[in-house]
PDB file of C-alpha atoms in Angstrom:
ATOM      1  CA  MET A1348       0.434   6.830  16.935  1.00 92.00           C
ATOM      2  CA  LYS A1349      -0.440   3.260  16.079  1.00 97.00           C
ATOM      3  CA  ILE A1350      -2.325   3.126  12.795  1.00 98.00           C
ATOM      4  CA  LYS A1351      -4.788   0.543  14.123  1.00 98.00           C
ATOM      5  CA  GLN A1352      -6.154   3.248  16.448  1.00 98.00           C
ATOM      6  CA  MET A1353      -7.038   5.485  13.507  1.00 98.00           C
ATOM      7  CA  PHE A1354      -9.790   3.150  12.357  1.00 98.00           C
ATOM      8  CA  GLU A1355     -11.663   3.785  15.606  1.00 97.00           C
ATOM      9  CA  LYS A1356     -12.207   7.405  14.529  1.00 96.00           C
ATOM     10  CA  GLY A1357     -13.704   6.732  11.088  1.00 97.00           C
ATOM     11  CA  THR A1358     -12.655   6.100   7.508  1.00 98.00           C
ATOM     12  CA  VAL A1359      -8.867   6.208   7.147  1.00 99.00           C
ATOM     13  CA  PHE A1360      -7.310   7.979   4.160  1.00 99.00           C
ATOM     14  CA  SER A1361      -3.632   7.293   3.510  1.00 99.00           C
ATOM     15  CA  PHE A1362      -0.954   7.614   0.829  1.00 99.00           C
ATOM     16  CA  GLU A1363       1.891   5.466  -0.436  1.00 98.00           C
ATOM     17  CA  ILE A1364       5.127   6.971  -1.713  1.00 97.00           C
ATOM     18  CA  PHE A1365       8.413   5.400  -2.769  1.00 95.00           C
ATOM     19  CA  PRO A1366      12.024   6.534  -2.281  1.00 94.00           C
ATOM     20  CA  PRO A1367      13.736   8.111  -5.285  1.00 90.00           C
ATOM     21  CA  LYS A1368      15.937   5.962  -7.487  1.00 84.00           C
ATOM     22  CA  LYS A1369      19.601   5.783  -6.555  1.00 80.00           C
ATOM     23  CA  THR A1370      20.389   8.050  -9.489  1.00 74.00           C
ATOM     24  CA  SER A1371      18.071  10.779  -8.164  1.00 80.00           C
ATOM     25  CA  SER A1372      18.493  13.164  -5.259  1.00 83.00           C
ATOM     26  CA  ILE A1373      16.520  12.424  -2.101  1.00 86.00           C
ATOM     27  CA  ASP A1374      15.385  16.049  -2.283  1.00 90.00           C
ATOM     28  CA  THR A1375      12.927  15.011  -4.998  1.00 92.00           C
ATOM     29  CA  ILE A1376      10.817  13.080  -2.497  1.00 94.00           C
ATOM     30  CA  TYR A1377      10.897  15.947  -0.019  1.00 94.00           C
ATOM     31  CA  ASN A1378       9.615  18.277  -2.727  1.00 95.00           C
ATOM     32  CA  THR A1379       6.764  15.812  -3.205  1.00 96.00           C
ATOM     33  CA  LEU A1380       6.063  15.638   0.531  1.00 97.00           C
ATOM     34  CA  GLU A1381       5.921  19.423   0.775  1.00 96.00           C
ATOM     35  CA  GLN A1382       2.913  19.267  -1.537  1.00 97.00           C
ATOM     36  CA  LEU A1383       1.338  16.157  -0.028  1.00 98.00           C
ATOM     37  CA  ARG A1384       1.357  17.359   3.569  1.00 96.00           C
ATOM     38  CA  ASP A1385      -1.334  19.987   2.958  1.00 96.00           C
ATOM     39  CA  LEU A1386      -3.690  17.182   1.929  1.00 97.00           C
ATOM     40  CA  LYS A1387      -3.529  15.880   5.517  1.00 96.00           C
ATOM     41  CA  PRO A1388      -3.606  12.111   5.009  1.00 98.00           C
ATOM     42  CA  ASP A1389      -3.928  10.013   8.155  1.00 98.00           C
ATOM     43  CA  PHE A1390      -0.606   8.374   7.378  1.00 99.00           C
ATOM     44  CA  ILE A1391       1.914   7.933   4.585  1.00 99.00           C
ATOM     45  CA  SER A1392       3.607   4.603   3.906  1.00 99.00           C
ATOM     46  CA  VAL A1393       7.086   4.429   2.408  1.00 98.00           C
ATOM     47  CA  THR A1394       8.101   1.495   0.242  1.00 96.00           C
ATOM     48  CA  PHE A1395      11.362  -0.374   0.670  1.00 91.00           C
ATOM     49  CA  GLY A1396      12.347  -0.210  -2.994  1.00 63.00           C
ATOM     50  CA  ALA A1397      10.787  -1.791  -6.056  1.00 46.00           C
ATOM     51  CA  GLY A1398      11.589  -5.239  -7.376  1.00 41.00           C
ATOM     52  CA  GLY A1399      13.067  -6.478  -4.128  1.00 43.00           C
ATOM     53  CA  SER A1400      15.857  -3.882  -4.015  1.00 47.00           C
ATOM     54  CA  SER A1401      17.262  -2.812  -0.676  1.00 51.00           C
ATOM     55  CA  ASN A1402      16.538   0.739   0.382  1.00 54.00           C
ATOM     56  CA  ASN A1403      16.494   0.540   4.168  1.00 66.00           C
ATOM     57  CA  ASN A1404      18.366   3.719   5.085  1.00 75.00           C
ATOM     58  CA  THR A1405      16.383   5.905   2.706  1.00 91.00           C
ATOM     59  CA  THR A1406      13.078   4.400   3.827  1.00 94.00           C
ATOM     60  CA  CYS A1407      13.939   5.094   7.469  1.00 94.00           C
ATOM     61  CA  GLU A1408      14.997   8.659   6.759  1.00 94.00           C
ATOM     62  CA  ILE A1409      11.881   9.471   4.748  1.00 96.00           C
ATOM     63  CA  ALA A1410       9.507   7.829   7.246  1.00 97.00           C
ATOM     64  CA  GLN A1411      11.140   9.714  10.114  1.00 97.00           C
ATOM     65  CA  THR A1412      10.913  13.023   8.244  1.00 97.00           C
ATOM     66  CA  ILE A1413       7.228  12.500   7.454  1.00 98.00           C
ATOM     67  CA  LYS A1414       6.533  12.076  11.149  1.00 97.00           C
ATOM     68  CA  GLU A1415       8.869  14.654  12.676  1.00 97.00           C
ATOM     69  CA  LYS A1416       8.924  17.445  10.078  1.00 96.00           C
ATOM     70  CA  TYR A1417       5.461  17.198   8.581  1.00 96.00           C
ATOM     71  CA  GLY A1418       3.537  15.924  11.606  1.00 97.00           C
ATOM     72  CA  ILE A1419       1.979  13.018   9.706  1.00 98.00           C
ATOM     73  CA  GLU A1420       2.158   9.444  10.935  1.00 98.00           C
ATOM     74  CA  SER A1421       4.278   7.158   8.773  1.00 99.00           C
ATOM     75  CA  ALA A1422       4.628   3.460   8.086  1.00 99.00           C
ATOM     76  CA  ALA A1423       7.658   1.675   6.682  1.00 98.00           C
ATOM     77  CA  HIS A1424       7.357  -1.250   4.293  1.00 98.00           C
ATOM     78  CA  LEU A1425       9.493  -4.233   5.249  1.00 97.00           C
ATOM     79  CA  PRO A1426      10.021  -7.157   2.835  1.00 96.00           C
ATOM     80  CA  CYS A1427      11.664 -10.298   4.153  1.00 95.00           C
ATOM     81  CA  ILE A1428      12.508 -12.689   1.333  1.00 93.00           C
ATOM     82  CA  ASN A1429      16.036 -11.343   0.837  1.00 91.00           C
ATOM     83  CA  TYR A1430      16.948 -11.041   4.513  1.00 94.00           C
ATOM     84  CA  THR A1431      18.084 -13.282   7.343  1.00 96.00           C
ATOM     85  CA  LYS A1432      16.608 -13.061  10.829  1.00 97.00           C
ATOM     86  CA  GLU A1433      19.741 -11.272  12.013  1.00 97.00           C
ATOM     87  CA  GLU A1434      19.377  -8.673   9.255  1.00 96.00           C
ATOM     88  CA  ILE A1435      15.701  -8.125  10.071  1.00 97.00           C
ATOM     89  CA  VAL A1436      16.589  -7.585  13.735  1.00 97.00           C
ATOM     90  CA  LYS A1437      19.036  -4.871  12.667  1.00 96.00           C
ATOM     91  CA  ILE A1438      16.428  -3.220  10.454  1.00 96.00           C
ATOM     92  CA  LEU A1439      13.875  -3.266  13.275  1.00 97.00           C
ATOM     93  CA  GLY A1440      16.492  -1.622  15.456  1.00 96.00           C
ATOM     94  CA  GLU A1441      16.889   1.117  12.856  1.00 95.00           C
ATOM     95  CA  PHE A1442      13.123   1.573  12.759  1.00 96.00           C
ATOM     96  CA  LYS A1443      13.041   2.020  16.535  1.00 96.00           C
ATOM     97  CA  LYS A1444      15.952   4.469  16.414  1.00 95.00           C
ATOM     98  CA  HIS A1445      14.137   6.554  13.804  1.00 95.00           C
ATOM     99  CA  GLY A1446      10.873   6.549  15.769  1.00 96.00           C
ATOM    100  CA  ILE A1447       9.039   4.299  13.324  1.00 97.00           C
ATOM    101  CA  SER A1448       6.337   2.262  15.051  1.00 98.00           C
ATOM    102  CA  ASN A1449       4.196   1.184  12.079  1.00 99.00           C
ATOM    103  CA  ILE A1450       5.292  -1.516   9.641  1.00 99.00           C
ATOM    104  CA  LEU A1451       3.729  -3.017   6.520  1.00 99.00           C
ATOM    105  CA  ALA A1452       5.150  -6.545   6.595  1.00 98.00           C
ATOM    106  CA  LEU A1453       5.639  -8.139   3.179  1.00 97.00           C
ATOM    107  CA  ARG A1454       7.263 -11.152   1.633  1.00 95.00           C
ATOM    108  CA  GLY A1455       8.639  -8.883  -1.056  1.00 92.00           C
ATOM    109  CA  ASP A1456       9.173  -9.193  -4.782  1.00 83.00           C
ATOM    110  CA  ILE A1457      11.471 -11.813  -6.217  1.00 79.00           C
ATOM    111  CA  ASN A1458      14.640 -10.178  -7.500  1.00 79.00           C
ATOM    112  CA  PRO A1459      16.376 -12.372 -10.120  1.00 81.00           C
ATOM    113  CA  ASP A1460      19.705 -10.784  -9.192  1.00 83.00           C
ATOM    114  CA  ILE A1461      19.397 -11.630  -5.489  1.00 82.00           C
ATOM    115  CA  PRO A1462      18.913 -15.276  -4.418  1.00 83.00           C
ATOM    116  CA  PRO A1463      16.158 -15.480  -1.754  1.00 86.00           C
ATOM    117  CA  LYS A1464      17.196 -16.254   1.810  1.00 89.00           C
ATOM    118  CA  SER A1465      15.564 -19.170   3.601  1.00 88.00           C
ATOM    119  CA  ASP A1466      14.702 -17.593   6.971  1.00 94.00           C
ATOM    120  CA  PHE A1467      11.350 -16.159   5.878  1.00 96.00           C
ATOM    121  CA  LYS A1468       9.264 -17.913   3.267  1.00 93.00           C
ATOM    122  CA  TYR A1469       6.015 -16.030   3.797  1.00 95.00           C
ATOM    123  CA  ALA A1470       4.932 -12.642   5.114  1.00 97.00           C
ATOM    124  CA  SER A1471       3.213 -14.427   8.003  1.00 98.00           C
ATOM    125  CA  ASP A1472       6.643 -15.681   9.110  1.00 98.00           C
ATOM    126  CA  LEU A1473       7.905 -12.103   9.212  1.00 98.00           C
ATOM    127  CA  ILE A1474       4.837 -10.865  11.074  1.00 99.00           C
ATOM    128  CA  ALA A1475       5.283 -13.460  13.814  1.00 98.00           C
ATOM    129  CA  PHE A1476       8.982 -12.560  14.049  1.00 98.00           C
ATOM    130  CA  ILE A1477       8.278  -8.821  14.361  1.00 98.00           C
ATOM    131  CA  LYS A1478       5.801  -9.501  17.177  1.00 98.00           C
ATOM    132  CA  GLN A1479       8.655 -11.064  19.133  1.00 97.00           C
ATOM    133  CA  HIS A1480      11.009  -8.129  18.586  1.00 96.00           C
ATOM    134  CA  GLY A1481       9.280  -4.922  19.555  1.00 92.00           C
ATOM    135  CA  ASP A1482       6.021  -3.087  20.051  1.00 95.00           C
ATOM    136  CA  PHE A1483       5.199  -2.367  16.430  1.00 98.00           C
ATOM    137  CA  ASP A1484       1.845  -1.876  14.753  1.00 99.00           C
ATOM    138  CA  ILE A1485       1.885  -4.438  11.939  1.00 99.00           C
ATOM    139  CA  ALA A1486      -0.125  -4.272   8.736  1.00 99.00           C
ATOM    140  CA  GLY A1487      -0.329  -6.996   6.127  1.00 99.00           C
ATOM    141  CA  ALA A1488      -1.038  -6.937   2.407  1.00 98.00           C
ATOM    142  CA  CYS A1489      -4.117  -8.547   0.879  1.00 98.00           C
ATOM    143  CA  TYR A1490      -5.206  -9.287  -2.657  1.00 96.00           C
ATOM    144  CA  PRO A1491      -8.868  -8.775  -3.673  1.00 97.00           C
ATOM    145  CA  GLU A1492      -8.411 -10.915  -6.789  1.00 96.00           C
ATOM    146  CA  GLY A1493      -6.094 -13.381  -5.072  1.00 94.00           C
ATOM    147  CA  HIS A1494      -2.309 -13.417  -5.009  1.00 91.00           C
ATOM    148  CA  MET A1495      -0.811 -14.172  -8.418  1.00 88.00           C
ATOM    149  CA  GLU A1496       1.035 -17.192  -7.004  1.00 88.00           C
ATOM    150  CA  THR A1497      -2.016 -18.705  -5.272  1.00 86.00           C
ATOM    151  CA  ASP A1498      -3.954 -21.495  -6.971  1.00 86.00           C
ATOM    152  CA  ASN A1499      -7.427 -20.443  -5.821  1.00 93.00           C
ATOM    153  CA  LEU A1500      -9.287 -17.862  -3.754  1.00 95.00           C
ATOM    154  CA  VAL A1501      -9.991 -20.230  -0.863  1.00 94.00           C
ATOM    155  CA  THR A1502      -6.298 -20.931  -0.386  1.00 94.00           C
ATOM    156  CA  ASP A1503      -5.594 -17.228  -0.708  1.00 96.00           C
ATOM    157  CA  VAL A1504      -7.937 -16.214   2.113  1.00 97.00           C
ATOM    158  CA  LEU A1505      -6.644 -19.033   4.328  1.00 96.00           C
ATOM    159  CA  ASN A1506      -3.111 -17.740   3.767  1.00 96.00           C
ATOM    160  CA  LEU A1507      -4.344 -14.272   4.661  1.00 98.00           C
ATOM    161  CA  LYS A1508      -5.824 -15.580   7.890  1.00 98.00           C
ATOM    162  CA  LYS A1509      -2.366 -16.869   8.828  1.00 98.00           C
ATOM    163  CA  LYS A1510      -1.140 -13.274   8.702  1.00 99.00           C
ATOM    164  CA  ILE A1511      -3.840 -12.238  11.163  1.00 99.00           C
ATOM    165  CA  GLU A1512      -3.117 -15.167  13.448  1.00 98.00           C
ATOM    166  CA  ALA A1513       0.576 -14.233  13.336  1.00 98.00           C
ATOM    167  CA  GLY A1514      -0.200 -10.709  14.532  1.00 98.00           C
ATOM    168  CA  ALA A1515      -1.244  -8.422  11.660  1.00 99.00           C
ATOM    169  CA  GLU A1516      -3.685  -5.855  13.030  1.00 98.00           C
ATOM    170  CA  HIS A1517      -4.990  -4.330   9.823  1.00 99.00           C
ATOM    171  CA  LEU A1518      -4.629  -4.871   6.075  1.00 99.00           C
ATOM    172  CA  ILE A1519      -3.916  -2.839   2.950  1.00 99.00           C
ATOM    173  CA  SER A1520      -5.164  -4.219  -0.345  1.00 98.00           C
ATOM    174  CA  GLN A1521      -3.410  -4.517  -3.656  1.00 96.00           C
ATOM    175  CA  LEU A1522      -4.811  -2.227  -6.346  1.00 96.00           C
ATOM    176  CA  PHE A1523      -7.961  -3.168  -8.227  1.00 96.00           C
ATOM    177  CA  PHE A1524     -10.087  -1.459 -10.864  1.00 96.00           C
ATOM    178  CA  ASP A1525     -13.410  -3.235 -10.321  1.00 97.00           C
ATOM    179  CA  ASN A1526     -14.946  -2.671  -6.886  1.00 98.00           C
ATOM    180  CA  SER A1527     -17.007  -5.844  -7.150  1.00 98.00           C
ATOM    181  CA  TYR A1528     -13.812  -7.856  -6.664  1.00 98.00           C
ATOM    182  CA  PHE A1529     -13.143  -5.997  -3.430  1.00 98.00           C
ATOM    183  CA  TYR A1530     -16.664  -6.576  -2.114  1.00 99.00           C
ATOM    184  CA  SER A1531     -16.445 -10.292  -2.931  1.00 98.00           C
ATOM    185  CA  PHE A1532     -13.094 -10.372  -1.167  1.00 98.00           C
ATOM    186  CA  LEU A1533     -14.619  -8.795   1.951  1.00 99.00           C
ATOM    187  CA  GLU A1534     -17.288 -11.492   1.963  1.00 98.00           C
ATOM    188  CA  ARG A1535     -14.593 -14.181   1.868  1.00 98.00           C
ATOM    189  CA  THR A1536     -12.719 -12.581   4.754  1.00 98.00           C
ATOM    190  CA  GLN A1537     -15.895 -12.495   6.830  1.00 98.00           C
ATOM    191  CA  ILE A1538     -16.574 -16.168   6.146  1.00 97.00           C
ATOM    192  CA  ALA A1539     -12.989 -16.964   7.146  1.00 98.00           C
ATOM    193  CA  GLY A1540     -13.390 -15.076  10.425  1.00 98.00           C
ATOM    194  CA  ILE A1541     -10.971 -12.279   9.528  1.00 98.00           C
ATOM    195  CA  ASP A1542     -12.082  -9.294  11.578  1.00 98.00           C
ATOM    196  CA  VAL A1543      -9.518  -6.511  11.169  1.00 99.00           C
ATOM    197  CA  PRO A1544      -9.779  -3.185   9.314  1.00 99.00           C
ATOM    198  CA  ILE A1545      -9.040  -3.436   5.592  1.00 99.00           C
ATOM    199  CA  GLU A1546      -7.986  -0.453   3.504  1.00 99.00           C
ATOM    200  CA  ALA A1547      -8.806  -0.505  -0.195  1.00 99.00           C
ATOM    201  CA  GLY A1548      -5.780   0.221  -2.383  1.00 98.00           C
ATOM    202  CA  ILE A1549      -6.577   2.637  -5.214  1.00 98.00           C
ATOM    203  CA  MET A1550      -4.199   3.331  -8.087  1.00 96.00           C
ATOM    204  CA  PRO A1551      -5.105   6.296 -10.315  1.00 96.00           C
ATOM    205  CA  VAL A1552      -3.933   5.354 -13.799  1.00 93.00           C
ATOM    206  CA  THR A1553      -2.678   8.392 -15.665  1.00 90.00           C
ATOM    207  CA  ASN A1554      -0.767   6.883 -18.605  1.00 88.00           C
ATOM    208  CA  LYS A1555      -0.928   3.712 -20.685  1.00 83.00           C
ATOM    209  CA  GLY A1556       2.548   2.523 -19.747  1.00 84.00           C
ATOM    210  CA  GLN A1557       1.582   2.620 -16.097  1.00 83.00           C
ATOM    211  CA  ILE A1558      -1.368   0.282 -16.564  1.00 80.00           C
ATOM    212  CA  GLU A1559       0.719  -2.191 -18.552  1.00 78.00           C
ATOM    213  CA  ARG A1560       3.318  -2.325 -15.759  1.00 79.00           C
ATOM    214  CA  MET A1561       0.733  -2.686 -13.015  1.00 78.00           C
ATOM    215  CA  VAL A1562      -1.174  -5.473 -14.722  1.00 78.00           C
ATOM    216  CA  SER A1563       2.013  -7.439 -15.351  1.00 76.00           C
ATOM    217  CA  MET A1564       3.134  -7.005 -11.739  1.00 79.00           C
ATOM    218  CA  CYS A1565      -0.097  -7.727  -9.875  1.00 82.00           C
ATOM    219  CA  GLY A1566      -2.518  -9.247 -12.377  1.00 81.00           C
ATOM    220  CA  ALA A1567      -5.382  -6.811 -11.772  1.00 90.00           C
ATOM    221  CA  SER A1568      -8.390  -7.362 -14.038  1.00 92.00           C
ATOM    222  CA  LEU A1569      -9.460  -4.554 -16.336  1.00 93.00           C
ATOM    223  CA  PRO A1570     -13.239  -4.043 -16.482  1.00 95.00           C
ATOM    224  CA  SER A1571     -14.789  -3.128 -19.803  1.00 96.00           C
ATOM    225  CA  LYS A1572     -15.416   0.534 -18.966  1.00 96.00           C
ATOM    226  CA  PHE A1573     -11.816   0.915 -17.814  1.00 95.00           C
ATOM    227  CA  SER A1574     -10.435  -0.640 -21.007  1.00 93.00           C
ATOM    228  CA  LYS A1575     -12.679   1.580 -23.117  1.00 95.00           C
ATOM    229  CA  MET A1576     -11.395   4.615 -21.247  1.00 95.00           C
ATOM    230  CA  ILE A1577      -7.787   3.654 -21.962  1.00 93.00           C
ATOM    231  CA  GLN A1578      -8.516   2.981 -25.630  1.00 93.00           C
ATOM    232  CA  LYS A1579     -10.371   6.252 -26.129  1.00 96.00           C
ATOM    233  CA  TYR A1580      -7.786   8.519 -24.520  1.00 95.00           C
ATOM    234  CA  GLU A1581      -4.481   6.673 -24.924  1.00 91.00           C
ATOM    235  CA  HIS A1582      -3.242   9.154 -27.536  1.00 92.00           C
ATOM    236  CA  SER A1583      -4.223  12.206 -25.485  1.00 95.00           C
ATOM    237  CA  PRO A1584      -2.043  12.301 -22.339  1.00 94.00           C
ATOM    238  CA  GLU A1585      -3.954  15.101 -20.617  1.00 96.00           C
ATOM    239  CA  ALA A1586      -7.342  13.529 -21.307  1.00 97.00           C
ATOM    240  CA  LEU A1587      -6.139  10.114 -20.122  1.00 96.00           C
ATOM    241  CA  ARG A1588      -4.760  11.647 -16.942  1.00 96.00           C
ATOM    242  CA  ASP A1589      -8.053  13.400 -16.226  1.00 98.00           C
ATOM    243  CA  ALA A1590     -10.064  10.284 -17.054  1.00 98.00           C
ATOM    244  CA  GLY A1591      -7.862   8.175 -14.782  1.00 97.00           C
ATOM    245  CA  ILE A1592      -8.323  10.630 -11.929  1.00 98.00           C
ATOM    246  CA  ALA A1593     -12.091  10.642 -12.468  1.00 98.00           C
ATOM    247  CA  TYR A1594     -12.149   6.837 -12.510  1.00 98.00           C
ATOM    248  CA  ALA A1595     -10.269   6.644  -9.200  1.00 98.00           C
ATOM    249  CA  ILE A1596     -12.585   9.218  -7.626  1.00 99.00           C
ATOM    250  CA  ASP A1597     -15.601   7.200  -8.761  1.00 99.00           C
ATOM    251  CA  GLN A1598     -14.119   4.064  -7.185  1.00 99.00           C
ATOM    252  CA  ILE A1599     -13.467   5.857  -3.902  1.00 99.00           C
ATOM    253  CA  VAL A1600     -16.948   7.391  -3.692  1.00 99.00           C
ATOM    254  CA  ASP A1601     -18.507   3.972  -4.212  1.00 99.00           C
ATOM    255  CA  LEU A1602     -16.226   2.304  -1.655  1.00 99.00           C
ATOM    256  CA  VAL A1603     -16.785   4.933   1.025  1.00 99.00           C
ATOM    257  CA  SER A1604     -20.536   4.870   0.399  1.00 98.00           C
ATOM    258  CA  ASN A1605     -20.413   1.135   1.066  1.00 98.00           C
ATOM    259  CA  GLY A1606     -18.610   1.558   4.379  1.00 98.00           C
ATOM    260  CA  VAL A1607     -15.008   0.690   3.523  1.00 99.00           C
ATOM    261  CA  ASP A1608     -12.608   0.923   6.475  1.00 99.00           C
ATOM    262  CA  GLY A1609     -10.126   3.072   4.594  1.00 99.00           C
ATOM    263  CA  ILE A1610      -8.640   4.189   1.289  1.00 99.00           C
ATOM    264  CA  HIS A1611      -4.919   3.773   0.580  1.00 99.00           C
ATOM    265  CA  LEU A1612      -3.963   5.905  -2.411  1.00 99.00           C
ATOM    266  CA  TYR A1613      -0.979   4.766  -4.453  1.00 97.00           C
ATOM    267  CA  THR A1614       0.262   8.253  -5.328  1.00 97.00           C
ATOM    268  CA  MET A1615       3.181   7.194  -7.554  1.00 94.00           C
ATOM    269  CA  ASN A1616       4.880  10.279  -6.059  1.00 96.00           C
ATOM    270  CA  ASN A1617       2.577  12.495  -8.102  1.00 96.00           C
ATOM    271  CA  PRO A1618       1.277  15.300  -5.857  1.00 98.00           C
ATOM    272  CA  TYR A1619      -0.870  16.819  -8.619  1.00 98.00           C
ATOM    273  CA  VAL A1620      -2.903  13.634  -8.990  1.00 98.00           C
ATOM    274  CA  ALA A1621      -3.073  13.083  -5.226  1.00 98.00           C
ATOM    275  CA  LYS A1622      -4.277  16.660  -4.721  1.00 98.00           C
ATOM    276  CA  ARG A1623      -7.067  16.439  -7.260  1.00 98.00           C
ATOM    277  CA  ILE A1624      -8.329  13.162  -5.848  1.00 99.00           C
ATOM    278  CA  SER A1625      -8.019  14.251  -2.220  1.00 98.00           C
ATOM    279  CA  GLU A1626      -9.885  17.500  -2.792  1.00 98.00           C
ATOM    280  CA  ALA A1627     -12.668  15.651  -4.603  1.00 98.00           C
ATOM    281  CA  VAL A1628     -13.247  13.038  -1.887  1.00 98.00           C
ATOM    282  CA  GLU A1629     -12.265  14.855   1.320  1.00 97.00           C
ATOM    283  CA  SER A1630     -15.789  15.801   2.387  1.00 97.00           C
ATOM    284  CA  ILE A1631     -17.044  12.310   1.553  1.00 97.00           C
ATOM    285  CA  ILE A1632     -14.359  10.533   3.568  1.00 97.00           C
ATOM    286  CA  ARG A1633     -14.489  12.904   6.538  1.00 92.00           C
ATOM    287  CA  SER A1634     -18.289  13.104   6.810  1.00 86.00           C
TER     288      SER A1634
END
């Protein structure tokens, strides 16, 4: 099923997972999926590997298993900065062979160990290329606080519009911890004439190290109440985990109450956290 069709039925609720590290068995992710499937997300997206690393075969295998074994629609992430057009064509062929019809098209992270290729400079270039090479449902990424490499928010939303014009049919946002940034972002997209469904990306923070990594990677702002929560519970792992879950639930309730198109939960491969959040918001999202 094409993910874009899901938005016609109501609020979409989806998960993101990532393949295990090369030093870990792939069985670890299947153990995670066994627990996630009972939560019945609309779809699960599978990353291509952190930091620009290549993980094509594993991504394909996991995405195919999600769809065929667990009966849940899947989406494969596809970064482009480290690939030539010929390599992307091969990857798209693998996607087709594995029955993957939904793609999250990304520029990808800069990997200092891998010199970028010159075929694709922006995600919009990849989106246009995918449109020419198969009948895929294409999602794009968006950044409520602006992309870290963009000078200003006006330029950021104009760059986002290029993704839509290239063929992106819905969007998934980067994580944020202050919903007001997301609402302001939606206003900018409306002014720019961007009229596609936008899922809000929610990251439940369950340990201090996690927040430090996320802020350095994506530049998300930390509102005062969030910072106070971290400071109060940073030396109590269980309390911080529970507070982080509660904070994410509060964000989701507010977003759904304000008519958000969907919620994309960054699970960090943690089924316990995903389960607690899903059970808390299921009736709200499905009502």
